């Protein structure tokens, strides 16, 4: 089954404790990205990657890091989480050039206390 | 300026009735794509329908249709014969430019419309 998976689905952590949210897709898609969703703001892009070793900032990259060492994986790293990073996070992937096909993961609900 | 505007924070519709969710967009790029997603209370994002800026006909997918009015820059979602399971948050989104350019596949989202279907 074609899918994007994220882990963990739910996470409660404390300020400053480094964490990684994993994202993996099994569709051989070149393009992957991370979004965060906050009430009243819709979804905003954090980082994206056009292919292996090619990443770039989205609209709200502060406080986040990413890496793309393999085509299927695109982890999101919070080196020192803060309460304002409490949010619902989505990973998405799509093939190039059929960018209208965008597949979302199930979401990761992160709470930073 | 907001690139995607959804002016209806919440909507109610009776079961079996049709409902229109509004979306207006702002772009100077002649190449763009418009998307609608459904987000039920469980949280996942479900793709509903897509309209390309050069598509001549309005997109349709089952009970969903996109009323694309290019000159007015609007891309309203029409759901026919509403069902209780249609109760969810609905997001309109836009992708500007060509996919192959850097960042070209970013989706810019509106703030969403919460739809409630009633008996």
XYZ file of N, CA, C and O in Angstrom, chain A residues 21 33 36 40 76 101:
24
model
N 11.311 13.487 14.700
C 10.092 12.892 14.155
C 10.458 12.286 12.801
O 10.976 12.987 11.921
N 8.257 17.059 2.160
C 8.213 18.319 2.895
C 7.578 18.113 4.253
O 6.903 17.108 4.494
N 3.613 22.406 9.550
C 3.005 22.435 10.866
C 1.635 23.094 10.757
O 1.420 23.995 9.940
N -6.243 28.405 13.321
C -6.396 29.730 12.714
C -5.334 30.105 11.712
O -5.416 31.161 11.082
N 12.491 15.072 10.737
C 12.431 16.452 11.251
C 13.050 16.452 12.638
O 12.641 15.680 13.496
N -0.058 15.403 -7.221
C -0.279 14.272 -6.333
C 0.551 14.501 -5.076
O 1.761 14.329 -5.089
